[in-house]
Amino acid sequence: MLGIYQLMEVIMKRRNVIWVALLLVTMTVAVQSSDTFDRFFVSKTMRVDYFHTGTKTSEIFSLDQVYEEPIWAGSKVNLIDTLNLGKYLVKVFDVQTNQLIYSRGFCSIFGEWQTTTEAAQGVYRTFHESVLFPFPKRSVQVVIAVRDNQMHFQNKFSTVIDPNSRFVNREKHDHGYKVYQVFNHGPCEKKVDLLILGDGYTAAEMEKFRRDVQHYVGVMFDTS
């Protein structure tokens, strides 16, 4: 029979083997996800604008415009959403292989409006909304699904988008706002971007705004 110390040594060795195996699996998944991104996407953003119309019990999606934006600030590894959150789910399929290459759950202003008395009375309203995903290298099918009463996602909207189409708006927009970096903890695809807006500050109060931002950021990150 094994002594207590020999038994502990065996347990520790097995535990180390398990940790190494888990590490190798994690590294393999990360490499595969990175390969998936490079295979299907470039590091830009495709923004799909659409109109969302309906009442409490009905909704219709209609395509407005597709845009190419210069930077993809999301993860290049976690491309498929596994959290099962949100009332809506956007799914992106590679047309050539029919492979799901991106998905993300989300909520929308229209979904909030559906809870109002006006919506329950059958009044139709239209909201302008957008979904974002990495810019594809070739044609994709974009699907938006909605949860039913059993909380299952049902496809409600689908369209095929050719990233090389002349109908994709590639115009560069200069918003005219001054932006400055408070701090940088790493590349945007591996971090969460926070934007602080100076609503309520006048042009003459920009120095005060910057001081307030530094104070706010300090409080936010120094508080655990």
PDB file of C-alpha atoms in Angstrom:
ATOM      1  CA  MET A   1       0.000   0.000   0.000  1.00  0.00           C
ATOM      2  CA  LEU A   2       1.106   3.558  -0.659  1.00  0.00           C
ATOM      3  CA  GLY A   3       2.079   5.713   2.267  1.00  0.00           C
ATOM      4  CA  ILE A   4       0.371   9.064   2.796  1.00  0.00           C
ATOM      5  CA  TYR A   5       3.278  11.028   1.298  1.00  0.00           C
ATOM      6  CA  GLN A   6       3.534   8.711  -1.709  1.00  0.00           C
ATOM      7  CA  LEU A   7      -0.226   9.040  -2.244  1.00  0.00           C
ATOM      8  CA  MET A   8      -0.014  12.839  -2.085  1.00  0.00           C
ATOM      9  CA  GLU A   9       2.844  12.784  -4.595  1.00  0.00           C
ATOM     10  CA  VAL A  10       0.780  10.680  -7.008  1.00  0.00           C
ATOM     11  CA  ILE A  11      -2.193  13.052  -6.630  1.00  0.00           C
ATOM     12  CA  MET A  12      -0.009  16.108  -7.270  1.00  0.00           C
ATOM     13  CA  LYS A  13       1.519  14.512 -10.368  1.00  0.00           C
ATOM     14  CA  ARG A  14      -1.910  13.663 -11.738  1.00  0.00           C
ATOM     15  CA  ARG A  15      -3.120  17.185 -10.972  1.00  0.00           C
ATOM     16  CA  ASN A  16      -0.153  18.642 -12.839  1.00  0.00           C
ATOM     17  CA  VAL A  17      -0.913  16.394 -15.809  1.00  0.00           C
ATOM     18  CA  ILE A  18      -4.525  17.617 -15.794  1.00  0.00           C
ATOM     19  CA  TRP A  19      -3.435  21.271 -15.677  1.00  0.00           C
ATOM     20  CA  VAL A  20      -1.005  20.732 -18.548  1.00  0.00           C
ATOM     21  CA  ALA A  21      -3.727  18.995 -20.572  1.00  0.00           C
ATOM     22  CA  LEU A  22      -6.162  21.856 -19.930  1.00  0.00           C
ATOM     23  CA  LEU A  23      -3.496  24.384 -20.902  1.00  0.00           C
ATOM     24  CA  LEU A  24      -2.798  22.541 -24.158  1.00  0.00           C
ATOM     25  CA  VAL A  25      -6.527  22.382 -24.963  1.00  0.00           C
ATOM     26  CA  THR A  26      -6.900  26.123 -24.265  1.00  0.00           C
ATOM     27  CA  MET A  27      -3.897  26.961 -26.439  1.00  0.00           C
ATOM     28  CA  THR A  28      -5.217  24.740 -29.240  1.00  0.00           C
ATOM     29  CA  VAL A  29      -8.646  26.401 -29.161  1.00  0.00           C
ATOM     30  CA  ALA A  30      -7.053  29.866 -29.194  1.00  0.00           C
ATOM     31  CA  VAL A  31      -4.868  28.972 -32.191  1.00  0.00           C
ATOM     32  CA  GLN A  32      -7.829  27.483 -34.050  1.00  0.00           C
ATOM     33  CA  SER A  33      -9.941  30.587 -33.330  1.00  0.00           C
ATOM     34  CA  SER A  34      -7.140  32.846 -34.545  1.00  0.00           C
ATOM     35  CA  ASP A  35      -6.868  30.757 -37.708  1.00  0.00           C
ATOM     36  CA  THR A  36     -10.638  31.084 -38.175  1.00  0.00           C
ATOM     37  CA  PHE A  37     -10.442  34.866 -37.970  1.00  0.00           C
ATOM     38  CA  ASP A  38      -7.583  35.090 -40.468  1.00  0.00           C
ATOM     39  CA  ARG A  39      -9.337  32.663 -42.793  1.00  0.00           C
ATOM     40  CA  PHE A  40     -12.666  34.473 -42.948  1.00  0.00           C
ATOM     41  CA  PHE A  41     -12.071  38.072 -41.843  1.00  0.00           C
ATOM     42  CA  VAL A  42      -9.843  41.107 -42.127  1.00  0.00           C
ATOM     43  CA  SER A  43      -9.262  43.425 -39.179  1.00  0.00           C
ATOM     44  CA  LYS A  44     -11.994  45.883 -40.091  1.00  0.00           C
ATOM     45  CA  THR A  45     -15.655  46.183 -39.101  1.00  0.00           C
ATOM     46  CA  MET A  46     -18.760  45.567 -41.166  1.00  0.00           C
ATOM     47  CA  ARG A  47     -21.690  47.581 -39.863  1.00  0.00           C
ATOM     48  CA  VAL A  48     -25.148  46.569 -41.017  1.00  0.00           C
ATOM     49  CA  ASP A  49     -27.822  49.213 -40.443  1.00  0.00           C
ATOM     50  CA  TYR A  50     -31.453  48.165 -40.562  1.00  0.00           C
ATOM     51  CA  PHE A  51     -34.946  49.378 -39.716  1.00  0.00           C
ATOM     52  CA  HIS A  52     -36.781  47.509 -36.968  1.00  0.00           C
ATOM     53  CA  THR A  53     -40.548  47.996 -37.164  1.00  0.00           C
ATOM     54  CA  GLY A  54     -43.513  46.534 -35.327  1.00  0.00           C
ATOM     55  CA  THR A  55     -45.737  46.376 -32.262  1.00  0.00           C
ATOM     56  CA  LYS A  56     -45.648  44.357 -29.047  1.00  0.00           C
ATOM     57  CA  THR A  57     -46.481  41.149 -30.890  1.00  0.00           C
ATOM     58  CA  SER A  58     -44.981  41.722 -34.340  1.00  0.00           C
ATOM     59  CA  GLU A  59     -41.686  42.884 -35.788  1.00  0.00           C
ATOM     60  CA  ILE A  60     -40.187  43.360 -39.235  1.00  0.00           C
ATOM     61  CA  PHE A  61     -36.550  43.916 -40.224  1.00  0.00           C
ATOM     62  CA  SER A  62     -35.531  45.753 -43.390  1.00  0.00           C
ATOM     63  CA  LEU A  63     -31.987  46.423 -44.587  1.00  0.00           C
ATOM     64  CA  ASP A  64     -30.863  50.039 -44.749  1.00  0.00           C
ATOM     65  CA  GLN A  65     -27.130  50.272 -45.476  1.00  0.00           C
ATOM     66  CA  VAL A  66     -23.889  48.315 -45.110  1.00  0.00           C
ATOM     67  CA  TYR A  67     -20.692  50.115 -44.092  1.00  0.00           C
ATOM     68  CA  GLU A  68     -17.001  49.303 -43.992  1.00  0.00           C
ATOM     69  CA  GLU A  69     -15.318  50.765 -40.919  1.00  0.00           C
ATOM     70  CA  PRO A  70     -11.539  50.857 -40.460  1.00  0.00           C
ATOM     71  CA  ILE A  71     -10.960  48.936 -37.203  1.00  0.00           C
ATOM     72  CA  TRP A  72     -12.286  45.737 -35.623  1.00  0.00           C
ATOM     73  CA  ALA A  73     -12.147  46.370 -31.875  1.00  0.00           C
ATOM     74  CA  GLY A  74     -13.716  43.078 -30.802  1.00  0.00           C
ATOM     75  CA  SER A  75     -12.192  39.729 -29.957  1.00  0.00           C
ATOM     76  CA  LYS A  76     -10.472  37.772 -32.701  1.00  0.00           C
ATOM     77  CA  VAL A  77     -10.695  34.596 -30.630  1.00  0.00           C
ATOM     78  CA  ASN A  78     -14.209  34.438 -29.148  1.00  0.00           C
ATOM     79  CA  LEU A  79     -16.090  34.638 -32.427  1.00  0.00           C
ATOM     80  CA  ILE A  80     -19.005  32.358 -31.542  1.00  0.00           C
ATOM     81  CA  ASP A  81     -21.246  33.481 -28.673  1.00  0.00           C
ATOM     82  CA  THR A  82     -21.776  30.725 -26.095  1.00  0.00           C
ATOM     83  CA  LEU A  83     -23.390  32.831 -23.344  1.00  0.00           C
ATOM     84  CA  ASN A  84     -26.982  32.558 -24.628  1.00  0.00           C
ATOM     85  CA  LEU A  85     -27.839  36.094 -23.496  1.00  0.00           C
ATOM     86  CA  GLY A  86     -30.002  38.780 -25.080  1.00  0.00           C
ATOM     87  CA  LYS A  87     -33.349  38.855 -26.839  1.00  0.00           C
ATOM     88  CA  TYR A  88     -31.725  38.862 -30.274  1.00  0.00           C
ATOM     89  CA  LEU A  89     -28.903  36.918 -31.883  1.00  0.00           C
ATOM     90  CA  VAL A  90     -26.951  37.932 -34.971  1.00  0.00           C
ATOM     91  CA  LYS A  91     -25.377  35.038 -36.870  1.00  0.00           C
ATOM     92  CA  VAL A  92     -22.917  35.314 -39.744  1.00  0.00           C
ATOM     93  CA  PHE A  93     -22.421  32.368 -42.101  1.00  0.00           C
ATOM     94  CA  ASP A  94     -19.774  31.949 -44.755  1.00  0.00           C
ATOM     95  CA  VAL A  95     -21.806  31.451 -47.937  1.00  0.00           C
ATOM     96  CA  GLN A  96     -19.241  29.220 -49.616  1.00  0.00           C
ATOM     97  CA  THR A  97     -19.041  26.674 -46.778  1.00  0.00           C
ATOM     98  CA  ASN A  98     -22.268  27.452 -44.873  1.00  0.00           C
ATOM     99  CA  GLN A  99     -20.126  27.583 -41.721  1.00  0.00           C
ATOM    100  CA  LEU A 100     -21.162  29.755 -38.787  1.00  0.00           C
ATOM    101  CA  ILE A 101     -18.203  32.115 -38.408  1.00  0.00           C
ATOM    102  CA  TYR A 102     -19.564  34.720 -35.996  1.00  0.00           C
ATOM    103  CA  SER A 103     -22.474  35.168 -33.591  1.00  0.00           C
ATOM    104  CA  ARG A 104     -23.404  37.553 -30.823  1.00  0.00           C
ATOM    105  CA  GLY A 105     -26.445  37.952 -28.576  1.00  0.00           C
ATOM    106  CA  PHE A 106     -27.777  41.450 -27.956  1.00  0.00           C
ATOM    107  CA  CYS A 107     -30.731  43.546 -26.839  1.00  0.00           C
ATOM    108  CA  SER A 108     -32.181  46.517 -28.697  1.00  0.00           C
ATOM    109  CA  ILE A 109     -34.165  49.702 -28.189  1.00  0.00           C
ATOM    110  CA  PHE A 110     -37.023  48.168 -30.168  1.00  0.00           C
ATOM    111  CA  GLY A 111     -37.122  45.270 -27.707  1.00  0.00           C
ATOM    112  CA  GLU A 112     -37.428  47.736 -24.835  1.00  0.00           C
ATOM    113  CA  TRP A 113     -40.147  49.673 -26.645  1.00  0.00           C
ATOM    114  CA  GLN A 114     -42.173  46.469 -27.042  1.00  0.00           C
ATOM    115  CA  THR A 115     -42.731  46.533 -23.272  1.00  0.00           C
ATOM    116  CA  THR A 116     -44.532  49.912 -23.424  1.00  0.00           C
ATOM    117  CA  THR A 117     -48.273  50.562 -23.320  1.00  0.00           C
ATOM    118  CA  GLU A 118     -48.128  52.137 -26.765  1.00  0.00           C
ATOM    119  CA  ALA A 119     -46.712  48.952 -28.288  1.00  0.00           C
ATOM    120  CA  ALA A 120     -49.334  46.842 -26.491  1.00  0.00           C
ATOM    121  CA  GLN A 121     -52.054  49.023 -28.045  1.00  0.00           C
ATOM    122  CA  GLY A 122     -50.905  47.986 -31.516  1.00  0.00           C
ATOM    123  CA  VAL A 123     -49.112  51.203 -32.459  1.00  0.00           C
ATOM    124  CA  TYR A 124     -46.351  50.626 -35.023  1.00  0.00           C
ATOM    125  CA  ARG A 125     -42.980  52.283 -34.503  1.00  0.00           C
ATOM    126  CA  THR A 126     -39.700  52.070 -36.410  1.00  0.00           C
ATOM    127  CA  PHE A 127     -36.229  52.172 -34.863  1.00  0.00           C
ATOM    128  CA  HIS A 128     -32.897  52.444 -36.636  1.00  0.00           C
ATOM    129  CA  GLU A 129     -30.454  49.818 -35.348  1.00  0.00           C
ATOM    130  CA  SER A 130     -27.094  48.284 -36.244  1.00  0.00           C
ATOM    131  CA  VAL A 131     -25.144  45.066 -35.849  1.00  0.00           C
ATOM    132  CA  LEU A 132     -21.353  44.895 -36.042  1.00  0.00           C
ATOM    133  CA  PHE A 133     -19.050  42.017 -36.898  1.00  0.00           C
ATOM    134  CA  PRO A 134     -15.566  41.545 -38.387  1.00  0.00           C
ATOM    135  CA  PHE A 135     -15.316  42.492 -42.043  1.00  0.00           C
ATOM    136  CA  PRO A 136     -15.585  39.283 -44.107  1.00  0.00           C
ATOM    137  CA  LYS A 137     -13.248  38.371 -46.940  1.00  0.00           C
ATOM    138  CA  ARG A 138     -16.064  36.920 -49.047  1.00  0.00           C
ATOM    139  CA  SER A 139     -19.857  36.772 -49.189  1.00  0.00           C
ATOM    140  CA  VAL A 140     -21.692  36.092 -45.943  1.00  0.00           C
ATOM    141  CA  GLN A 141     -25.268  35.429 -44.927  1.00  0.00           C
ATOM    142  CA  VAL A 142     -26.343  37.628 -42.025  1.00  0.00           C
ATOM    143  CA  VAL A 143     -29.200  36.274 -39.927  1.00  0.00           C
ATOM    144  CA  ILE A 144     -30.988  37.959 -37.019  1.00  0.00           C
ATOM    145  CA  ALA A 145     -32.908  35.630 -34.719  1.00  0.00           C
ATOM    146  CA  VAL A 146     -35.462  36.535 -32.035  1.00  0.00           C
ATOM    147  CA  ARG A 147     -36.397  34.590 -28.915  1.00  0.00           C
ATOM    148  CA  ASP A 148     -39.859  33.038 -28.897  1.00  0.00           C
ATOM    149  CA  ASN A 149     -42.075  32.433 -25.847  1.00  0.00           C
ATOM    150  CA  GLN A 150     -40.074  29.298 -25.027  1.00  0.00           C
ATOM    151  CA  MET A 151     -36.847  31.364 -25.097  1.00  0.00           C
ATOM    152  CA  HIS A 152     -35.647  29.628 -28.261  1.00  0.00           C
ATOM    153  CA  PHE A 153     -34.136  31.695 -31.069  1.00  0.00           C
ATOM    154  CA  GLN A 154     -36.158  31.837 -34.284  1.00  0.00           C
ATOM    155  CA  ASN A 155     -34.715  33.360 -37.466  1.00  0.00           C
ATOM    156  CA  LYS A 156     -36.562  36.550 -38.447  1.00  0.00           C
ATOM    157  CA  PHE A 157     -34.266  38.270 -40.934  1.00  0.00           C
ATOM    158  CA  SER A 158     -31.683  37.091 -43.432  1.00  0.00           C
ATOM    159  CA  THR A 159     -29.652  38.745 -46.166  1.00  0.00           C
ATOM    160  CA  VAL A 160     -26.542  37.900 -48.187  1.00  0.00           C
ATOM    161  CA  ILE A 161     -23.811  40.544 -48.287  1.00  0.00           C
ATOM    162  CA  ASP A 162     -20.918  40.654 -50.726  1.00  0.00           C
ATOM    163  CA  PRO A 163     -18.085  42.628 -49.070  1.00  0.00           C
ATOM    164  CA  ASN A 164     -16.797  43.618 -52.515  1.00  0.00           C
ATOM    165  CA  SER A 165     -20.122  45.039 -53.628  1.00  0.00           C
ATOM    166  CA  ARG A 166     -20.267  48.656 -54.752  1.00  0.00           C
ATOM    167  CA  PHE A 167     -23.250  49.047 -52.432  1.00  0.00           C
ATOM    168  CA  VAL A 168     -21.015  48.734 -49.362  1.00  0.00           C
ATOM    169  CA  ASN A 169     -20.380  52.282 -48.157  1.00  0.00           C
ATOM    170  CA  ARG A 170     -16.624  52.792 -47.727  1.00  0.00           C
ATOM    171  CA  GLU A 171     -16.695  56.542 -47.250  1.00  0.00           C
ATOM    172  CA  LYS A 172     -14.453  57.745 -44.444  1.00  0.00           C
ATOM    173  CA  HIS A 173     -16.240  60.017 -41.995  1.00  0.00           C
ATOM    174  CA  ASP A 174     -14.558  62.740 -39.981  1.00  0.00           C
ATOM    175  CA  HIS A 175     -16.753  63.200 -36.918  1.00  0.00           C
ATOM    176  CA  GLY A 176     -14.950  66.413 -36.000  1.00  0.00           C
ATOM    177  CA  TYR A 177     -14.759  65.600 -32.293  1.00  0.00           C
ATOM    178  CA  LYS A 178     -11.520  65.815 -30.357  1.00  0.00           C
ATOM    179  CA  VAL A 179     -10.541  62.473 -28.848  1.00  0.00           C
ATOM    180  CA  TYR A 180      -7.673  61.910 -26.447  1.00  0.00           C
ATOM    181  CA  GLN A 181      -6.380  58.752 -24.826  1.00  0.00           C
ATOM    182  CA  VAL A 182      -6.535  58.568 -21.045  1.00  0.00           C
ATOM    183  CA  PHE A 183      -4.642  55.276 -20.778  1.00  0.00           C
ATOM    184  CA  ASN A 184      -3.837  52.226 -22.868  1.00  0.00           C
ATOM    185  CA  HIS A 185      -3.615  48.763 -21.341  1.00  0.00           C
ATOM    186  CA  GLY A 186      -3.178  46.845 -24.586  1.00  0.00           C
ATOM    187  CA  PRO A 187      -4.599  46.170 -28.060  1.00  0.00           C
ATOM    188  CA  CYS A 188      -8.315  46.825 -28.460  1.00  0.00           C
ATOM    189  CA  GLU A 189      -9.130  43.259 -29.547  1.00  0.00           C
ATOM    190  CA  LYS A 190      -7.909  42.007 -26.157  1.00  0.00           C
ATOM    191  CA  LYS A 191      -9.361  44.760 -23.970  1.00  0.00           C
ATOM    192  CA  VAL A 192     -12.641  46.578 -23.390  1.00  0.00           C
ATOM    193  CA  ASP A 193     -12.792  50.093 -24.819  1.00  0.00           C
ATOM    194  CA  LEU A 194     -14.361  52.732 -22.575  1.00  0.00           C
ATOM    195  CA  LEU A 195     -15.523  56.051 -24.008  1.00  0.00           C
ATOM    196  CA  ILE A 196     -16.213  58.987 -21.700  1.00  0.00           C
ATOM    197  CA  LEU A 197     -18.330  61.755 -23.221  1.00  0.00           C
ATOM    198  CA  GLY A 198     -18.173  65.360 -22.068  1.00  0.00           C
ATOM    199  CA  ASP A 199     -21.921  66.010 -22.097  1.00  0.00           C
ATOM    200  CA  GLY A 200     -22.752  69.206 -20.220  1.00  0.00           C
ATOM    201  CA  TYR A 201     -19.262  70.691 -20.447  1.00  0.00           C
ATOM    202  CA  THR A 202     -18.720  73.826 -22.513  1.00  0.00           C
ATOM    203  CA  ALA A 203     -15.713  74.405 -24.776  1.00  0.00           C
ATOM    204  CA  ALA A 204     -14.243  76.653 -22.096  1.00  0.00           C
ATOM    205  CA  GLU A 205     -14.482  73.844 -19.521  1.00  0.00           C
ATOM    206  CA  MET A 206     -12.345  71.270 -21.316  1.00  0.00           C
ATOM    207  CA  GLU A 207      -9.541  71.439 -18.755  1.00  0.00           C
ATOM    208  CA  LYS A 208     -12.057  70.828 -15.985  1.00  0.00           C
ATOM    209  CA  PHE A 209     -13.481  67.948 -18.009  1.00  0.00           C
ATOM    210  CA  ARG A 210     -10.040  66.365 -18.299  1.00  0.00           C
ATOM    211  CA  ARG A 211      -9.426  66.693 -14.572  1.00  0.00           C
ATOM    212  CA  ASP A 212     -12.819  65.150 -13.861  1.00  0.00           C
ATOM    213  CA  VAL A 213     -12.062  62.294 -16.250  1.00  0.00           C
ATOM    214  CA  GLN A 214      -8.781  61.544 -14.497  1.00  0.00           C
ATOM    215  CA  HIS A 215     -10.578  61.559 -11.143  1.00  0.00           C
ATOM    216  CA  TYR A 216     -13.369  59.317 -12.424  1.00  0.00           C
ATOM    217  CA  VAL A 217     -10.966  56.836 -13.999  1.00  0.00           C
ATOM    218  CA  GLY A 218      -8.909  56.728 -10.819  1.00  0.00           C
ATOM    219  CA  VAL A 219     -11.962  56.011  -8.675  1.00  0.00           C
ATOM    220  CA  MET A 220     -13.261  53.391 -11.111  1.00  0.00           C
ATOM    221  CA  PHE A 221     -10.038  51.390 -11.340  1.00  0.00           C
ATOM    222  CA  ASP A 222      -8.860  51.866  -7.765  1.00  0.00           C
ATOM    223  CA  THR A 223     -12.139  50.542  -6.375  1.00  0.00           C
ATOM    224  CA  SER A 224     -12.506  46.773  -6.274  1.00  0.00           C
TER     225      SER A 224
END
